[in-house]
Tab-separated table of C-alpha atoms in Angstrom:
chain	number	residue	atom	x	y	z
A	192	MET	CA	0.005	-0.049	-0.011
A	193	PHE	CA	1.223	3.771	-0.660
A	194	ALA	CA	1.812	5.419	2.365
A	195	ILE	CA	3.440	8.694	4.048
A	196	THR	CA	6.486	7.440	6.768
A	197	ALA	CA	9.652	8.939	8.579
A	198	ALA	CA	12.228	7.182	7.528
A	199	ARG	CA	15.008	8.898	9.360
A	200	ILE	CA	15.279	11.697	12.616
A	201	ASP	CA	16.605	14.667	12.110
A	202	LYS	CA	16.232	17.135	14.619
A	203	ASP	CA	16.755	20.340	12.830
A	204	ASN	CA	15.628	19.312	9.440
A	205	PRO	CA	12.884	17.126	9.844
A	206	LEU	CA	11.472	17.174	6.575
A	207	SER	CA	14.433	15.516	5.670
A	208	GLY	CA	13.298	11.985	7.114
A	209	LEU	CA	10.102	12.123	5.196
A	210	GLU	CA	9.839	9.502	2.353
A	211	ALA	CA	6.324	8.209	0.566
A	212	GLY	CA	6.620	4.491	-1.133
A	213	GLU	CA	4.960	2.050	0.058
A	214	ARG	CA	4.535	0.214	2.317
A	215	PRO	CA	3.753	-3.634	3.540
A	216	GLU	CA	-0.433	-3.500	4.418
A	217	PRO	CA	-1.746	-3.926	8.531
A	218	GLU	CA	-1.332	-7.171	9.958
A	219	ALA	CA	-4.770	-8.580	11.425
A	220	ARG	CA	-4.671	-8.613	15.220
A	221	GLU	CA	-7.100	-10.136	17.771
A	222	GLY	CA	-9.126	-7.149	18.833
A	223	TRP	CA	-8.423	-5.308	16.266
A	224	ALA	CA	-10.075	-3.646	12.559
A	225	THR	CA	-8.326	-2.253	9.712
A	226	VAL	CA	-9.744	1.128	7.651
A	227	THR	CA	-9.326	1.870	4.503
A	228	VAL	CA	-8.396	5.462	4.902
A	229	ARG	CA	-10.874	7.904	2.900
A	230	ALA	CA	-8.890	10.773	4.276
A	231	ALA	CA	-6.083	11.751	6.910
A	232	ALA	CA	-5.455	15.206	8.473
A	233	LEU	CA	-2.077	16.821	9.459
A	234	ASN	CA	-0.965	18.035	13.066
A	235	HIS	CA	1.830	19.640	14.685
A	236	HIS	CA	2.770	15.727	16.356
A	237	ASP	CA	3.839	14.524	12.945
A	238	ILE	CA	6.637	16.787	12.678
A	239	TRP	CA	7.619	16.275	16.520
A	240	SER	CA	7.362	12.688	15.500
A	241	LEU	CA	10.403	13.419	12.523
A	242	LYS	CA	12.668	15.450	15.157
A	243	GLY	CA	12.617	12.469	17.078
A	244	VAL	CA	9.808	13.399	19.775
A	245	GLY	CA	8.168	10.557	20.515
A	246	LEU	CA	9.300	8.629	18.367
A	247	THR	CA	12.650	6.385	18.802
A	248	GLU	CA	15.388	5.270	15.511
A	249	LYS	CA	14.368	1.949	16.462
A	250	ARG	CA	11.109	1.636	15.505
A	251	LEU	CA	11.837	3.724	11.623
A	252	PRO	CA	10.133	3.715	9.174
A	253	MET	CA	6.933	4.731	10.541
A	254	VAL	CA	3.569	5.487	9.195
A	255	LEU	CA	3.257	8.637	10.346
A	256	GLY	CA	-0.672	10.632	10.845
A	257	CYS	CA	-2.895	10.264	13.802
A	258	ASP	CA	-6.396	11.757	12.419
A	259	ALA	CA	-8.235	9.476	9.645
A	260	ALA	CA	-11.697	9.021	8.891
A	261	GLY	CA	-12.586	5.714	6.600
A	262	VAL	CA	-14.083	2.601	5.867
A	263	ASP	CA	-14.037	-0.571	7.460
A	264	GLU	CA	-14.016	-3.953	7.023
A	265	ASP	CA	-17.705	-4.174	6.902
A	266	GLY	CA	-18.335	-1.406	5.031
A	267	ARG	CA	-18.898	1.596	7.946
A	268	GLU	CA	-18.274	4.545	7.724
A	269	VAL	CA	-15.870	5.509	10.951
A	270	ILE	CA	-13.345	8.090	12.524
A	271	VAL	CA	-10.486	6.488	14.000
A	272	HIS	CA	-9.529	7.689	17.566
A	273	SER	CA	-5.754	7.851	17.369
A	274	VAL	CA	-4.951	7.138	21.910
A	275	ILE	CA	-3.858	3.298	22.159
A	276	GLY	CA	-4.249	2.655	25.610
A	277	ASP	CA	-6.620	0.693	27.951
A	278	PRO	CA	-8.965	2.763	29.779
A	279	ASP	CA	-8.906	0.323	32.779
A	280	ALA	CA	-5.530	1.696	33.119
A	281	GLY	CA	-5.828	4.942	33.425
A	282	GLY	CA	-9.271	5.296	36.171
A	283	GLY	CA	-11.725	4.754	32.813
A	284	ASP	CA	-9.671	6.794	30.769
A	285	GLU	CA	-7.442	5.671	28.521
A	286	THR	CA	-5.369	9.399	27.918
A	287	ARG	CA	-4.007	8.718	31.059
A	288	ASP	CA	-3.118	5.124	30.887
A	289	PRO	CA	0.843	5.460	32.025
A	290	ARG	CA	1.653	3.219	28.981
A	291	ARG	CA	-0.804	4.602	26.360
A	292	SER	CA	0.914	5.942	22.789
A	293	LEU	CA	-0.661	7.591	19.922
A	294	LEU	CA	-0.617	6.239	16.757
A	295	SER	CA	2.405	6.691	14.655
A	296	GLU	CA	4.638	6.507	18.274
A	297	VAL	CA	4.376	2.791	18.595
A	298	TYR	CA	2.076	1.346	16.027
A	299	ASN	CA	1.898	2.539	12.079
A	300	GLY	CA	-0.338	5.654	11.192
A	301	THR	CA	-2.970	6.974	9.602
A	302	PHE	CA	-1.462	8.294	5.868
A	303	ALA	CA	-1.436	5.664	4.118
A	304	GLU	CA	-4.395	3.525	2.445
A	305	LYS	CA	-4.910	1.411	5.076
A	306	VAL	CA	-4.406	1.196	8.712
A	307	ALA	CA	-5.132	-0.943	11.800
A	308	VAL	CA	-6.555	0.118	15.314
A	309	PRO	CA	-8.228	-1.501	18.167
A	310	ARG	CA	-11.689	-2.226	17.141
A	311	ARG	CA	-12.676	0.167	20.159
A	312	ASN	CA	-11.438	2.275	18.595
A	313	LEU	CA	-13.687	3.126	16.047
A	314	VAL	CA	-16.533	5.507	15.902
A	315	PRO	CA	-19.110	5.871	13.681
A	316	LYS	CA	-18.951	8.705	11.246
A	317	PRO	CA	-22.385	10.611	11.197
A	318	THR	CA	-23.347	10.849	7.539
A	319	GLU	CA	-23.918	14.977	7.829
A	320	LEU	CA	-19.895	15.313	8.157
A	321	SER	CA	-17.487	14.883	5.140
A	322	PHE	CA	-14.696	12.450	5.289
A	323	GLU	CA	-12.043	15.470	5.044
A	324	GLU	CA	-14.203	17.614	7.946
A	325	ALA	CA	-14.777	13.878	10.376
A	326	ALA	CA	-10.912	13.450	9.999
A	327	CYS	CA	-9.893	16.721	11.107
A	328	LEU	CA	-11.349	15.929	14.582
A	329	PRO	CA	-9.510	12.719	16.160
A	330	THR	CA	-6.452	15.201	17.537
A	331	ALA	CA	-7.123	19.550	17.301
A	332	TRP	CA	-11.031	19.187	17.561
A	333	LEU	CA	-11.267	16.652	20.541
A	334	THR	CA	-7.974	18.455	21.908
A	335	ALA	CA	-10.286	21.473	21.669
A	336	TYR	CA	-13.594	20.017	22.979
A	337	ARG	CA	-12.048	18.665	26.080
A	338	MET	CA	-9.813	21.972	26.983
A	339	LEU	CA	-13.301	23.966	26.425
A	340	PHE	CA	-16.255	21.871	27.682
A	341	ASP	CA	-14.275	19.558	30.228
A	342	LYS	CA	-11.124	21.337	31.551
A	343	ALA	CA	-11.724	24.700	31.641
A	344	ALA	CA	-15.323	24.326	32.956
A	345	LEU	CA	-16.852	27.240	31.721
A	346	GLU	CA	-20.397	28.324	31.864
A	347	PRO	CA	-21.988	30.086	28.847
A	348	GLY	CA	-21.230	33.889	28.809
A	349	SER	CA	-17.398	33.530	30.168
A	350	THR	CA	-14.785	35.244	28.389
A	351	VAL	CA	-11.921	33.155	27.100
A	352	LEU	CA	-8.042	34.300	24.804
A	353	VAL	CA	-7.286	31.718	21.866
A	354	GLN	CA	-3.613	32.312	22.027
A	355	GLY	CA	-2.627	32.079	18.272
A	356	ALA	CA	-5.640	31.969	15.970
A	357	GLY	CA	-4.231	29.737	13.246
A	358	GLY	CA	-3.824	26.104	14.157
A	359	GLY	CA	-6.046	23.418	14.069
A	360	VAL	CA	-6.838	23.713	17.693
A	361	ASN	CA	-6.896	26.540	18.073
A	362	SER	CA	-9.182	27.528	14.928
A	363	ALA	CA	-11.874	24.763	16.767
A	364	LEU	CA	-11.304	26.548	20.296
A	365	ILE	CA	-12.652	29.685	18.281
A	366	ARG	CA	-15.664	28.647	16.692
A	367	MET	CA	-17.235	25.744	18.949
A	368	ALA	CA	-16.610	28.510	22.070
A	369	SER	CA	-18.553	31.079	20.005
A	370	ALA	CA	-21.175	28.607	19.606
A	371	ALA	CA	-21.431	27.958	23.320
A	372	GLY	CA	-21.831	31.504	24.265
A	373	HIS	CA	-18.379	32.170	25.102
A	374	ARG	CA	-16.880	36.522	24.143
A	375	VAL	CA	-13.803	35.062	22.894
A	376	TYR	CA	-11.182	37.360	22.501
A	377	ALA	CA	-7.887	35.428	19.585
A	378	THR	CA	-3.844	36.508	18.912
A	379	SER	CA	-1.901	36.609	15.768
A	380	ARG	CA	1.027	38.105	14.392
A	381	THR	CA	-1.104	39.172	11.433
A	382	GLU	CA	-3.940	40.890	10.416
A	383	ALA	CA	-4.830	38.571	7.479
A	384	LYS	CA	-5.336	35.376	10.485
A	385	ARG	CA	-6.862	38.004	12.841
A	386	GLU	CA	-9.655	38.288	10.035
A	387	ARG	CA	-10.110	34.615	9.687
A	388	ALA	CA	-10.492	34.176	13.043
A	389	ARG	CA	-13.397	37.257	13.609
A	390	ALA	CA	-15.194	35.409	10.650
A	391	LEU	CA	-14.659	32.257	12.894
A	392	GLY	CA	-16.683	33.735	15.531
A	393	ALA	CA	-13.880	35.640	17.835
A	394	PHE	CA	-15.308	38.638	19.670
A	395	ALA	CA	-12.455	40.585	19.185
A	396	THR	CA	-8.591	40.135	18.149
A	397	VAL	CA	-5.398	41.643	19.128
A	398	GLU	CA	-1.548	41.443	17.959
A	399	THR	CA	0.253	39.013	20.063
A	400	GLY	CA	1.250	40.243	23.533
A	401	GLU	CA	-1.239	43.371	22.920
A	402	ARG	CA	-2.920	44.018	26.310
A	403	LEU	CA	-6.437	42.886	25.916
A	404	PRO	CA	-9.480	45.221	26.664
A	405	GLU	CA	-10.324	43.157	29.552
A	406	LYS	CA	-9.555	40.454	31.523
A	407	VAL	CA	-11.115	36.774	30.514
A	408	ASP	CA	-12.407	34.195	32.641
A	409	ALA	CA	-9.729	31.592	30.605
A	410	VAL	CA	-6.777	31.353	28.583
A	411	PHE	CA	-6.323	28.617	25.918
A	412	ASP	CA	-3.081	28.270	25.067
A	413	ASN	CA	-0.826	26.200	23.535
A	414	VAL	CA	2.040	28.380	22.258
A	415	GLY	CA	3.861	27.952	25.023
A	416	ALA	CA	7.131	30.003	26.394
A	417	ALA	CA	6.549	32.712	23.912
A	418	THR	CA	2.735	33.449	24.948
A	419	TRP	CA	2.990	32.532	28.777
A	420	GLY	CA	3.850	35.765	30.185
A	421	HIS	CA	0.501	37.447	28.216
A	422	SER	CA	-1.465	34.334	29.000
A	423	VAL	CA	-0.955	35.351	33.098
A	424	ARG	CA	-1.324	38.913	33.052
A	425	SER	CA	-4.282	38.141	30.839
A	426	LEU	CA	-6.594	36.315	33.395
A	427	ARG	CA	-8.723	38.222	36.337
A	428	PRO	CA	-8.468	36.719	39.488
A	429	GLY	CA	-8.836	33.149	40.272
A	430	GLY	CA	-8.798	32.437	36.213
A	431	ARG	CA	-7.579	29.365	34.423
A	432	ILE	CA	-5.199	28.716	32.166
A	433	THR	CA	-5.453	25.340	29.798
A	434	THR	CA	-2.847	24.109	27.883
A	435	CYS	CA	-2.041	20.969	25.471
A	436	GLY	CA	1.427	21.871	24.021
A	437	ALA	CA	4.266	24.367	23.315
A	438	THR	CA	5.541	24.973	20.000
A	439	SER	CA	7.360	28.235	21.331
A	440	GLY	CA	9.171	26.373	23.824
A	441	ASP	CA	8.157	24.508	27.419
A	442	ALA	CA	10.471	26.490	29.674
A	443	PRO	CA	8.785	30.264	30.370
A	444	SER	CA	8.941	32.091	33.741
A	445	ALA	CA	5.873	30.977	36.109
A	446	GLU	CA	5.318	33.702	37.109
A	447	LEU	CA	4.400	31.920	40.127
A	448	THR	CA	3.923	35.216	42.137
A	449	ARG	CA	0.824	36.464	39.927
A	450	VAL	CA	-0.164	32.918	40.257
A	451	PHE	CA	0.079	32.379	43.512
A	452	PHE	CA	-1.621	36.141	44.870
A	453	LEU	CA	-4.274	35.938	42.254
A	454	GLN	CA	-4.903	32.601	42.973
A	455	LEU	CA	-4.752	31.089	39.066
A	456	GLN	CA	-5.061	27.772	37.945
A	457	ILE	CA	-3.007	25.394	35.706
A	458	ILE	CA	-4.754	22.864	33.739
A	459	GLY	CA	-2.862	20.768	31.459
A	460	SER	CA	-4.919	18.654	29.295
A	461	THR	CA	-3.773	15.559	26.305
A	462	MET	CA	-6.524	14.405	24.016
A	463	GLY	CA	-9.602	12.749	24.887
A	464	THR	CA	-11.224	9.413	24.895
A	465	ARG	CA	-13.042	7.522	22.123
A	466	ASP	CA	-16.644	8.656	24.128
A	467	GLN	CA	-15.264	12.029	23.951
A	468	LEU	CA	-14.356	11.793	20.098
A	469	HIS	CA	-17.661	10.494	19.692
A	470	ARG	CA	-19.413	13.810	21.428
A	471	VAL	CA	-17.548	16.063	19.449
A	472	ALA	CA	-18.923	14.313	16.347
A	473	GLU	CA	-22.802	14.661	16.633
A	474	TYR	CA	-21.719	18.229	18.728
A	475	CYS	CA	-20.858	18.672	15.130
A	476	ALA	CA	-23.339	16.699	13.460
A	477	ARG	CA	-26.332	18.600	14.925
A	478	THR	CA	-24.721	22.270	15.566
A	479	GLY	CA	-23.685	22.226	11.726
A	480	ILE	CA	-20.544	23.900	13.167
A	481	ARG	CA	-17.652	22.088	10.801
A	482	PRO	CA	-13.671	22.134	11.309
A	483	GLU	CA	-11.669	25.419	9.191
A	484	ILE	CA	-10.281	23.453	6.632
A	485	ASP	CA	-6.801	25.011	5.147
A	486	ARG	CA	-6.490	22.682	2.240
A	487	VAL	CA	-6.917	19.229	0.843
A	488	LEU	CA	-4.208	17.572	-1.149
A	489	PRO	CA	-3.539	14.239	-2.532
A	490	MET	CA	-1.666	11.570	-0.185
A	491	ALA	CA	1.455	11.929	-2.584
A	492	ASP	CA	1.474	15.991	-2.185
A	493	ALA	CA	2.200	15.056	1.817
A	494	LYS	CA	5.430	16.916	1.720
A	495	ASP	CA	3.779	19.974	0.533
A	496	GLY	CA	1.615	20.033	3.567
A	497	PHE	CA	4.038	19.695	5.868
A	498	GLU	CA	6.432	22.770	4.500
A	499	ALA	CA	3.159	25.037	5.053
A	500	MET	CA	2.804	23.181	8.655
A	501	GLU	CA	6.401	23.972	9.163
A	502	GLN	CA	6.143	27.871	7.737
A	503	GLY	CA	3.297	28.377	9.847
A	504	ASP	CA	1.376	29.087	6.275
A	505	LEU	CA	-1.843	27.834	7.141
A	506	PHE	CA	-5.265	28.416	9.243
A	507	GLY	CA	-7.316	25.539	10.162
A	508	LYS	CA	-6.576	21.897	9.171
A	509	ILE	CA	-4.302	20.422	6.015
A	510	VAL	CA	-6.298	17.383	5.444
A	511	PHE	CA	-4.596	14.191	2.678
A	512	THR	CA	-6.877	12.158	0.737
A	513	ALA	CA	-5.882	8.709	-0.268
């Protein structure tokens, strides 16, 4: 089968390890299912894998990709949940299983004609969603859904800040938070992305690092070092920062004085459960909200998508079709 793989790891030039070509089809495993991939979405995780984060040399070559929607062996249209873990080992939450992994870390991923996953990892695809839209949900939209509705525990009418308007998680946060009745502020370095954020439902946008017109109840920050100080300073007393990543670095000043004096909360969030993926799919189907798709490319042109993500030249998700 045709697949996009990590053949080498290079921290300085990650895309040099990207290869496209034929790979063996997935082997049958007891309790697993094989899905014929119709669409797969690109994530920053895929570039980090090429840098060796979460992926070791001894596991190469590895088919990349976490997200997919396709058709299972019984002809059912499904979405693939990419967290491979045991809910029982995580107290009912597979993301808390100490031995959990994502597709493309231990097991081959979704940038291929076929992918094998545990059968419980398949979620029915609502007929209202296209394969391309559904493929955007398992990482970015699931992560945003959990951050917004689970971790941040906000009531409608709250004020929130989304740091960085362009990425898949952030565009999902803007769209879902505004639909839920929150007043959403978003930041970006470019006016074009700020305008796109307003079109998604943001109440207002500001340049990255610019002071907000009011303090907010919650900040969603997956940028890290470059925005952390601004995130802390933007919160009202008792406010929360929910973080799911650190694309600009994971060692900012903690600003502990402000944290304890204003009784701020810092909450980590990673992906979401299989049941939450089912709910986010139904949420999209019932509300009419859809993922923002930057571009759709054939799998053979995947490197173009990787280059766009590495350069930050995107707004929303990049999707590959098999």
